[in-house]
CSV table of C-alpha atoms in Angstrom, one decimal:
chain,number,residue,atom,x,y,z
A,900,MET,CA,-65.1,-234.3,28.9
A,901,SER,CA,-61.3,-234.7,29.3
A,902,LEU,CA,-60.8,-230.9,29.3
A,903,ARG,CA,-63.5,-230.6,31.9
A,904,ALA,CA,-62.0,-233.5,34.0
A,905,ARG,CA,-58.7,-231.7,34.1
A,906,ALA,CA,-60.4,-228.3,34.8
A,907,ILE,CA,-62.0,-229.6,38.0
A,908,PRO,CA,-58.9,-230.6,39.9
A,909,ALA,CA,-57.2,-227.4,38.8
A,910,ALA,CA,-60.1,-225.4,40.1
A,911,ARG,CA,-60.0,-227.2,43.3
A,912,ARG,CA,-56.3,-226.6,43.7
A,913,ALA,CA,-56.7,-222.8,42.9
A,914,ALA,CA,-59.5,-222.6,45.5
A,915,ALA,CA,-57.3,-224.4,48.1
A,916,MET,CA,-54.5,-222.0,47.4
A,917,VAL,CA,-56.7,-219.0,48.0
A,918,ARG,CA,-58.0,-220.6,51.2
A,919,GLY,CA,-54.5,-221.3,52.4
A,920,TRP,CA,-53.3,-217.7,51.7
A,921,ARG,CA,-56.2,-216.3,53.7
A,922,HIS,CA,-55.7,-218.7,56.5
A,923,GLU,CA,-52.0,-217.8,56.7
A,924,ARG,CA,-52.7,-214.1,56.7
A,925,LEU,CA,-55.1,-214.5,59.5
A,926,VAL,CA,-53.0,-216.7,61.8
A,927,ARG,CA,-49.9,-214.7,61.3
A,928,SER,CA,-51.7,-211.7,62.8
A,929,PHE,CA,-52.4,-213.8,65.9
A,930,VAL,CA,-48.7,-215.0,66.1
A,931,ARG,CA,-47.2,-211.6,65.6
A,932,ALA,CA,-49.5,-210.1,68.4
A,933,GLY,CA,-48.6,-212.8,70.8
A,934,THR,CA,-51.4,-211.7,73.3
A,935,GLY,CA,-53.6,-214.7,73.0
A,936,ARG,CA,-56.5,-212.6,71.8
A,937,ALA,CA,-58.4,-213.8,68.7
A,938,GLY,CA,-61.0,-211.3,67.5
A,939,ARG,CA,-64.5,-210.7,68.6
A,940,LEU,CA,-66.0,-214.1,67.8
A,941,PRO,CA,-64.6,-217.4,66.4
A,942,ARG,CA,-64.8,-218.4,62.8
A,943,GLY,CA,-66.7,-221.4,63.7
A,944,VAL,CA,-68.1,-223.4,66.6
A,945,VAL,CA,-67.7,-227.2,66.9
A,946,TYR,CA,-70.6,-228.5,69.0
A,947,GLU,CA,-70.2,-231.9,70.7
A,948,ALA,CA,-73.9,-232.6,70.5
A,949,THR,CA,-73.6,-235.7,72.7
A,950,MET,CA,-71.0,-237.8,74.4
A,951,ARG,CA,-73.1,-240.9,74.2
A,952,CYS,CA,-72.2,-243.5,71.5
A,953,ASN,CA,-73.5,-246.9,70.4
A,954,LEU,CA,-70.1,-248.2,69.6
A,955,ARG,CA,-66.8,-248.9,71.4
A,956,CYS,CA,-64.0,-248.1,69.1
A,957,ARG,CA,-60.6,-249.2,70.4
A,958,PHE,CA,-58.7,-246.0,69.3
A,959,CYS,CA,-61.3,-243.4,70.0
A,960,TYR,CA,-59.5,-240.4,71.6
A,961,VAL,CA,-62.6,-239.3,73.5
A,962,GLY,CA,-63.3,-243.0,74.7
A,963,ASP,CA,-62.9,-242.0,78.4
A,964,LEU,CA,-65.5,-239.2,77.9
A,965,LEU,CA,-68.2,-241.4,76.4
A,966,ASN,CA,-71.3,-242.5,78.2
A,967,ARG,CA,-70.3,-241.1,81.6
A,968,GLU,CA,-72.8,-242.2,84.1
A,969,GLY,CA,-75.3,-239.5,85.1
A,970,GLU,CA,-73.8,-236.8,82.8
A,971,TRP,CA,-75.6,-237.4,79.4
A,972,HIS,CA,-78.8,-235.9,80.7
A,973,GLU,CA,-77.1,-232.5,80.7
A,974,GLU,CA,-77.3,-232.2,77.0
A,975,LEU,CA,-78.8,-228.8,76.2
A,976,ASP,CA,-82.3,-228.9,75.2
A,977,LEU,CA,-83.7,-227.0,72.1
A,978,GLY,CA,-84.9,-224.0,74.1
A,979,THR,CA,-81.5,-223.6,75.8
A,980,LEU,CA,-79.7,-224.0,72.5
A,981,GLN,CA,-81.8,-221.3,71.0
A,982,ARG,CA,-81.0,-219.0,73.8
A,983,VAL,CA,-77.3,-219.6,74.4
A,984,PHE,CA,-76.0,-219.8,70.7
A,985,PRO,CA,-75.4,-216.3,69.3
A,986,GLU,CA,-77.6,-214.6,66.8
A,987,ARG,CA,-75.0,-214.4,64.0
A,988,PRO,CA,-76.1,-215.4,60.6
A,989,GLY,CA,-73.3,-217.1,58.6
A,990,LEU,CA,-71.6,-218.6,61.6
A,991,GLN,CA,-70.2,-222.0,60.8
A,992,VAL,CA,-71.3,-224.7,63.2
A,993,SER,CA,-70.1,-228.3,63.0
A,994,LEU,CA,-71.5,-231.3,64.9
A,995,THR,CA,-69.6,-234.1,66.4
A,996,GLY,CA,-69.7,-236.5,69.5
A,997,GLY,CA,-70.1,-239.2,70.5
A,998,GLU,CA,-72.6,-240.4,67.9
A,999,VAL,CA,-74.7,-237.4,66.9
A,1000,PHE,CA,-77.8,-239.5,66.1
A,1001,VAL,CA,-77.9,-241.1,69.5
A,1002,ARG,CA,-79.7,-237.8,70.4
A,1003,ARG,CA,-83.3,-238.4,69.3
A,1004,ASP,CA,-83.6,-234.7,68.7
A,1005,ALA,CA,-80.5,-234.5,66.4
A,1006,LEU,CA,-82.5,-233.4,63.4
A,1007,ASP,CA,-84.3,-230.7,65.4
A,1008,VAL,CA,-80.9,-229.4,66.6
A,1009,LEU,CA,-79.7,-229.1,63.0
A,1010,ASP,CA,-82.8,-227.4,61.9
A,1011,LEU,CA,-82.6,-224.9,64.8
A,1012,PHE,CA,-79.1,-224.0,63.6
A,1013,ARG,CA,-80.4,-223.7,60.0
A,1014,ARG,CA,-83.1,-221.3,61.2
A,1015,LYS,CA,-80.5,-219.1,63.0
A,1016,GLY,CA,-78.9,-218.7,59.6
A,1017,TYR,CA,-75.8,-220.7,60.4
A,1018,ARG,CA,-73.9,-222.9,57.9
A,1019,CYS,CA,-73.0,-226.5,58.8
A,1020,GLY,CA,-69.3,-227.1,58.1
A,1021,TYR,CA,-69.5,-230.8,58.7
A,1022,LEU,CA,-71.3,-233.5,60.6
A,1023,THR,CA,-69.6,-236.6,61.8
A,1024,THR,CA,-71.4,-239.9,62.3
A,1025,ASN,CA,-70.7,-243.6,62.2
A,1026,GLY,CA,-73.7,-244.0,59.9
A,1027,THR,CA,-75.4,-246.8,61.8
A,1028,LEU,CA,-78.4,-244.8,62.8
A,1029,ILE,CA,-79.2,-243.1,59.5
A,1030,ASP,CA,-82.7,-244.5,58.8
A,1031,GLU,CA,-85.1,-243.3,56.0
A,1032,GLU,CA,-86.4,-240.4,58.0
A,1033,ARG,CA,-83.0,-239.1,58.9
A,1034,ALA,CA,-81.7,-239.6,55.3
A,1035,ASN,CA,-84.5,-237.6,53.9
A,1036,ALA,CA,-84.2,-234.9,56.4
A,1037,LEU,CA,-80.4,-234.6,55.9
A,1038,ALA,CA,-80.9,-234.4,52.2
A,1039,ALA,CA,-83.5,-231.7,52.6
A,1040,LEU,CA,-81.0,-229.7,54.8
A,1041,ALA,CA,-78.3,-230.2,52.1
A,1042,ARG,CA,-80.7,-228.9,49.4
A,1043,THR,CA,-81.2,-225.6,51.4
A,1044,GLY,CA,-77.4,-225.1,51.3
A,1045,PHE,CA,-77.2,-225.4,55.1
A,1046,LEU,CA,-75.5,-228.9,55.2
A,1047,LYS,CA,-72.5,-229.4,53.0
A,1048,HIS,CA,-70.5,-232.3,54.2
A,1049,ILE,CA,-71.0,-235.5,56.2
A,1050,SER,CA,-68.0,-237.5,57.4
A,1051,VAL,CA,-68.6,-241.2,58.1
A,1052,SER,CA,-66.2,-243.4,59.9
A,1053,ILE,CA,-65.1,-246.6,58.2
A,1054,ASP,CA,-62.0,-248.6,59.1
A,1055,GLY,CA,-61.7,-251.1,56.4
A,1056,PRO,CA,-63.6,-254.1,54.9
A,1057,LYS,CA,-66.4,-255.6,56.9
A,1058,ASP,CA,-64.6,-257.9,59.4
A,1059,LEU,CA,-61.9,-255.4,60.2
A,1060,HIS,CA,-64.3,-252.6,60.6
A,1061,ASP,CA,-66.5,-254.5,62.9
A,1062,ALA,CA,-63.5,-255.6,65.0
A,1063,ALA,CA,-62.2,-252.0,65.3
A,1064,ARG,CA,-65.7,-250.6,66.2
A,1065,GLY,CA,-66.3,-253.3,68.8
A,1066,VAL,CA,-69.8,-254.3,67.6
A,1067,THR,CA,-70.6,-257.1,65.1
A,1068,GLY,CA,-72.7,-255.9,62.1
A,1069,THR,CA,-71.5,-252.3,62.3
A,1070,PHE,CA,-70.3,-252.3,58.7
A,1071,GLU,CA,-73.6,-253.6,57.2
A,1072,ARG,CA,-75.6,-251.0,59.3
A,1073,THR,CA,-73.3,-248.2,58.1
A,1074,ALA,CA,-73.4,-249.3,54.5
A,1075,ALA,CA,-77.3,-249.4,54.7
A,1076,GLY,CA,-77.3,-245.9,56.2
A,1077,LEU,CA,-75.0,-244.5,53.5
A,1078,SER,CA,-77.1,-246.1,50.8
A,1079,ARG,CA,-80.2,-244.5,52.2
A,1080,LEU,CA,-78.5,-241.2,52.4
A,1081,ARG,CA,-77.1,-241.4,48.8
A,1082,GLN,CA,-80.6,-242.2,47.5
A,1083,ALA,CA,-82.3,-239.5,49.4
A,1084,ALA,CA,-79.7,-236.9,48.2
A,1085,LEU,CA,-80.3,-238.1,44.6
A,1086,ARG,CA,-84.2,-237.7,44.9
A,1087,ALA,CA,-83.8,-234.3,46.4
A,1088,GLY,CA,-81.2,-233.1,44.0
A,1089,ALA,CA,-79.0,-232.1,47.0
A,1090,PRO,CA,-75.3,-231.3,46.5
A,1091,LEU,CA,-74.2,-233.3,49.6
A,1092,ARG,CA,-70.6,-234.4,49.9
A,1093,VAL,CA,-69.9,-237.6,51.8
A,1094,THR,CA,-66.5,-238.7,52.9
A,1095,ILE,CA,-65.4,-241.9,54.5
A,1096,ASN,CA,-62.8,-241.4,57.2
A,1097,THR,CA,-60.4,-244.1,58.4
A,1098,THR,CA,-57.7,-244.0,61.1
A,1099,VAL,CA,-54.3,-245.5,60.9
A,1100,SER,CA,-54.2,-248.3,63.5
A,1101,ARG,CA,-52.4,-251.5,64.2
A,1102,GLU,CA,-55.6,-253.5,63.4
A,1103,VAL,CA,-56.3,-252.1,60.0
A,1104,LEU,CA,-52.9,-251.0,58.7
A,1105,GLY,CA,-52.4,-254.0,56.5
A,1106,ALA,CA,-55.6,-253.4,54.7
A,1107,LEU,CA,-55.4,-249.7,54.4
A,1108,ASP,CA,-55.2,-249.6,50.6
A,1109,ARG,CA,-58.4,-251.7,50.5
A,1110,MET,CA,-60.3,-248.7,51.6
A,1111,VAL,CA,-60.5,-247.7,47.8
A,1112,ASP,CA,-62.6,-250.9,47.3
A,1113,VAL,CA,-64.7,-250.1,50.4
A,1114,ALA,CA,-65.4,-246.6,48.9
A,1115,GLY,CA,-66.5,-248.1,45.6
A,1116,GLU,CA,-68.7,-250.5,47.5
A,1117,LEU,CA,-70.3,-247.7,49.5
A,1118,GLY,CA,-70.6,-245.4,46.5
A,1119,VAL,CA,-68.5,-242.5,47.8
A,1120,ASP,CA,-65.6,-240.7,46.0
A,1121,ALA,CA,-63.6,-239.2,48.9
A,1122,ILE,CA,-61.4,-240.8,51.5
A,1123,GLY,CA,-60.1,-238.9,54.6
A,1124,LEU,CA,-57.2,-240.6,56.5
A,1125,ASN,CA,-56.6,-239.8,60.1
A,1126,HIS,CA,-53.1,-240.6,61.4
A,1127,LEU,CA,-53.4,-242.2,64.8
A,1128,MET,CA,-53.6,-239.5,67.5
A,1129,PHE,CA,-51.8,-240.5,70.7
A,1130,SER,CA,-49.5,-239.3,73.4
A,1131,THR,CA,-47.2,-240.9,75.9
A,1132,PRO,CA,-48.0,-240.7,79.7
A,1133,GLY,CA,-45.0,-238.3,80.1
A,1134,GLU,CA,-46.4,-236.0,77.3
A,1135,VAL,CA,-49.8,-235.9,79.0
A,1136,GLU,CA,-48.3,-235.0,82.4
A,1137,GLU,CA,-46.1,-232.3,80.9
A,1138,THR,CA,-49.1,-230.8,78.9
A,1139,ALA,CA,-51.1,-230.7,82.1
A,1140,ARG,CA,-48.4,-228.8,83.8
A,1141,LEU,CA,-47.7,-226.3,81.0
A,1142,ALA,CA,-51.4,-225.6,80.5
A,1143,GLY,CA,-52.1,-225.2,84.2
A,1144,ALA,CA,-54.6,-228.1,84.2
A,1145,PRO,CA,-55.6,-229.4,87.7
A,1146,ASP,CA,-54.5,-232.9,86.8
A,1147,ARG,CA,-53.9,-235.2,83.8
A,1148,SER,CA,-57.7,-236.1,83.6
A,1149,ALA,CA,-58.1,-232.8,81.7
A,1150,ILE,CA,-56.2,-234.2,78.7
A,1151,ALA,CA,-58.3,-236.4,76.4
A,1152,THR,CA,-56.2,-238.5,74.0
A,1153,CYS,CA,-55.1,-242.0,73.4
A,1154,VAL,CA,-52.4,-242.6,76.0
A,1155,THR,CA,-49.7,-245.2,75.1
A,1156,ASP,CA,-46.0,-245.9,75.2
A,1157,ASP,CA,-46.3,-247.9,72.1
A,1158,PRO,CA,-49.0,-247.7,69.4
A,1159,GLY,CA,-47.6,-250.8,67.7
A,1160,LEU,CA,-47.1,-249.1,64.4
A,1161,ALA,CA,-43.8,-249.4,62.6
A,1162,PRO,CA,-43.1,-246.1,60.6
A,1163,ALA,CA,-41.9,-247.9,57.5
A,1164,ALA,CA,-45.1,-249.9,57.4
A,1165,VAL,CA,-47.2,-246.9,57.8
A,1166,ARG,CA,-45.3,-245.1,55.0
A,1167,ARG,CA,-45.7,-248.0,52.7
A,1168,GLN,CA,-49.4,-248.4,53.3
A,1169,VAL,CA,-50.2,-244.7,53.2
A,1170,ALA,CA,-48.5,-244.5,49.8
A,1171,ALA,CA,-50.4,-247.5,48.5
A,1172,LEU,CA,-53.7,-245.9,49.5
A,1173,ARG,CA,-52.8,-242.6,48.0
A,1174,ASP,CA,-51.7,-244.3,44.7
A,1175,ARG,CA,-54.9,-246.4,44.4
A,1176,CYS,CA,-57.1,-243.3,45.1
A,1177,ARG,CA,-55.3,-241.5,42.3
A,1178,GLU,CA,-55.8,-244.4,39.9
A,1179,ARG,CA,-59.5,-244.6,40.8
A,1180,ASN,CA,-60.1,-240.9,40.7
A,1181,ILE,CA,-61.0,-240.9,44.4
A,1182,ARG,CA,-60.3,-237.7,46.4
A,1183,PHE,CA,-57.8,-238.3,49.1
A,1184,ASP,CA,-56.8,-236.2,52.1
A,1185,HIS,CA,-55.0,-236.9,55.4
A,1186,ARG,CA,-54.9,-235.2,58.8
A,1187,PRO,CA,-52.6,-234.1,60.2
A,1188,LYS,CA,-50.4,-233.5,57.2
A,1189,VAL,CA,-47.7,-236.0,58.1
A,1190,THR,CA,-45.2,-236.0,55.1
A,1191,ASP,CA,-43.1,-239.0,54.4
A,1192,ALA,CA,-40.2,-237.3,56.0
A,1193,LEU,CA,-42.2,-236.9,59.2
A,1194,ILE,CA,-43.6,-240.3,59.6
A,1195,ASP,CA,-40.6,-241.8,61.5
A,1196,ALA,CA,-40.9,-239.1,64.2
A,1197,TYR,CA,-44.7,-239.1,64.2
A,1198,TYR,CA,-44.9,-242.8,65.0
A,1199,THR,CA,-42.0,-242.8,67.4
A,1200,PRO,CA,-43.5,-242.3,70.9
A,1201,GLY,CA,-42.0,-239.2,72.7
A,1202,ALA,CA,-40.2,-238.0,69.7
A,1203,PRO,CA,-40.4,-234.1,69.4
A,1204,LEU,CA,-42.2,-232.6,66.4
A,1205,ALA,CA,-42.2,-229.0,65.4
A,1206,GLY,CA,-45.2,-227.1,64.2
A,1207,ARG,CA,-48.1,-224.9,65.3
A,1208,CYS,CA,-51.7,-225.1,66.2
A,1209,LEU,CA,-54.1,-222.1,65.7
A,1210,TYR,CA,-57.3,-224.1,66.3
A,1211,PRO,CA,-58.1,-222.3,69.5
A,1212,PHE,CA,-57.8,-219.0,67.7
A,1213,LEU,CA,-60.3,-220.0,65.0
A,1214,HIS,CA,-62.8,-222.4,66.5
A,1215,ALA,CA,-64.7,-222.6,69.8
A,1216,ARG,CA,-65.3,-226.1,71.2
A,1217,VAL,CA,-68.6,-226.4,73.0
A,1218,SER,CA,-69.7,-229.5,74.8
A,1219,PHE,CA,-73.1,-231.1,75.0
A,1220,SER,CA,-73.8,-229.2,78.3
A,1221,GLY,CA,-72.7,-225.8,77.0
A,1222,LYS,CA,-69.3,-225.8,78.6
A,1223,ALA,CA,-66.6,-224.4,76.3
A,1224,TYR,CA,-63.2,-226.2,76.4
A,1225,PHE,CA,-59.9,-225.0,75.0
A,1226,CYS,CA,-59.7,-227.7,72.3
A,1227,PRO,CA,-60.6,-231.3,71.7
A,1228,PHE,CA,-57.6,-232.7,73.6
A,1229,ILE,CA,-57.1,-230.1,76.3
A,1230,ARG,CA,-60.3,-230.2,78.2
A,1231,ILE,CA,-59.8,-227.2,80.4
A,1232,GLU,CA,-63.0,-225.3,80.8
A,1233,VAL,CA,-62.9,-221.6,79.5
A,1234,GLY,CA,-66.5,-220.8,79.9
A,1235,ASP,CA,-70.1,-222.0,80.0
A,1236,LEU,CA,-72.6,-220.7,77.4
A,1237,THR,CA,-75.4,-221.2,79.9
A,1238,ARG,CA,-73.8,-218.5,82.0
A,1239,SER,CA,-72.0,-216.2,79.6
A,1240,PRO,CA,-72.4,-215.3,75.9
A,1241,LEU,CA,-70.0,-216.8,73.5
A,1242,GLU,CA,-68.4,-213.4,72.7
A,1243,GLU,CA,-67.5,-212.8,76.4
A,1244,ILE,CA,-66.1,-216.3,76.7
A,1245,TRP,CA,-64.0,-216.0,73.5
A,1246,SER,CA,-62.3,-212.9,74.8
A,1247,GLY,CA,-62.3,-214.0,78.5
A,1248,ARG,CA,-59.1,-214.4,80.5
A,1249,PRO,CA,-59.1,-218.2,80.7
A,1250,TYR,CA,-59.2,-218.5,76.9
A,1251,VAL,CA,-56.7,-215.7,76.3
A,1252,ASP,CA,-54.3,-217.0,78.8
A,1253,LEU,CA,-54.3,-220.4,77.4
A,1254,ARG,CA,-53.9,-219.2,73.8
A,1255,ARG,CA,-50.9,-217.1,75.0
A,1256,ARG,CA,-49.3,-220.1,76.7
A,1257,LEU,CA,-49.8,-222.2,73.4
A,1258,LEU,CA,-48.0,-219.4,71.4
A,1259,GLU,CA,-45.1,-219.3,73.9
A,1260,GLN,CA,-44.7,-223.1,73.7
A,1261,GLY,CA,-45.2,-223.4,70.0
A,1262,LEU,CA,-47.0,-226.7,70.7
A,1263,PHE,CA,-48.0,-228.4,74.0
A,1264,PRO,CA,-46.6,-232.0,73.9
A,1265,VAL,CA,-50.1,-233.6,73.2
A,1266,CYS,CA,-50.6,-231.2,70.3
A,1267,ARG,CA,-47.9,-233.0,68.3
A,1268,ARG,CA,-50.1,-235.8,67.3
A,1269,CYS,CA,-53.5,-234.2,66.8
A,1270,CYS,CA,-55.5,-233.8,63.6
A,1271,LYS,CA,-55.6,-230.1,64.1
A,1272,VAL,CA,-51.8,-229.5,64.2
A,1273,GLU,CA,-49.8,-227.9,61.4
A,1274,LEU,CA,-46.5,-229.9,61.4
A,1275,ARG,CA,-43.2,-228.7,59.7
């Protein structure tokens, strides 16, 4: 058993190295060309299935987009989804929001993508709406090999989580949803990976290492840490100018001059969480990859950070209404699937021009503190 236990992490590291090498080879081709072109189709599509949500999280970077009056009804129906998403077996699609399961037809959306021959890279949810029917359906989708990974947002022990999510009782509802999902996966013999994700924030920083206890309570063995994603008002203004946005409303991120997080405290608490995960054999990952050496600059508002982002070269971002946006933060419309096929949008002038501008800048200012960035 000990030999096998050591072999599993080694195999994971080897697989990660191969993925990293392939990724590096691909993105270097985009950087060398410098044209902003990115092949015929994206590697994957992130579909924002809805921008409705049943919670009010204080640090949500899409908070200003949620529950916009009169817009939620523009969510694409099943017939339109069938028509506008390309016939390309093997395409990776990931679902996010808002809260995906606020859509009553969320399971039908997933099954539609399965029947198209897609693979679901991940599905994000707060877990509060996973009832028995949904748990069984998700387990069945995992058993087919379509659904691999569900990411559930948790921000600490019960009281802290409820405070961060803005609704009392959220933790208990999420715990119940995860329990149903875990039992359904066991009954189905489904290889479904569940990760709990937490975000570094002022409210939960002091209890960050207690996420290991929360993971044990919820029966999961993987924790994903998101460093707080934020920008100063000046960075938002400068990004809007550099990207050619009509105004700053096209930039969707947490805007603050002071996130209230001391770098030394963040460094200490992240290290404690990482160490406790190692002790308890819990998988740990963090996004973006903020090393100890970068934490001071990352959590100092306005401080420059070097790196790159190739997300718009690899993934299309499609909203609930079919509109395609440059990326999660820069909500400049580059096309509309209800009017043009994805292949045409992907190689169209708006997308290409923005990618070229990104290469020329290295990073737009708001890209410095985004989970997609590769810092160095």
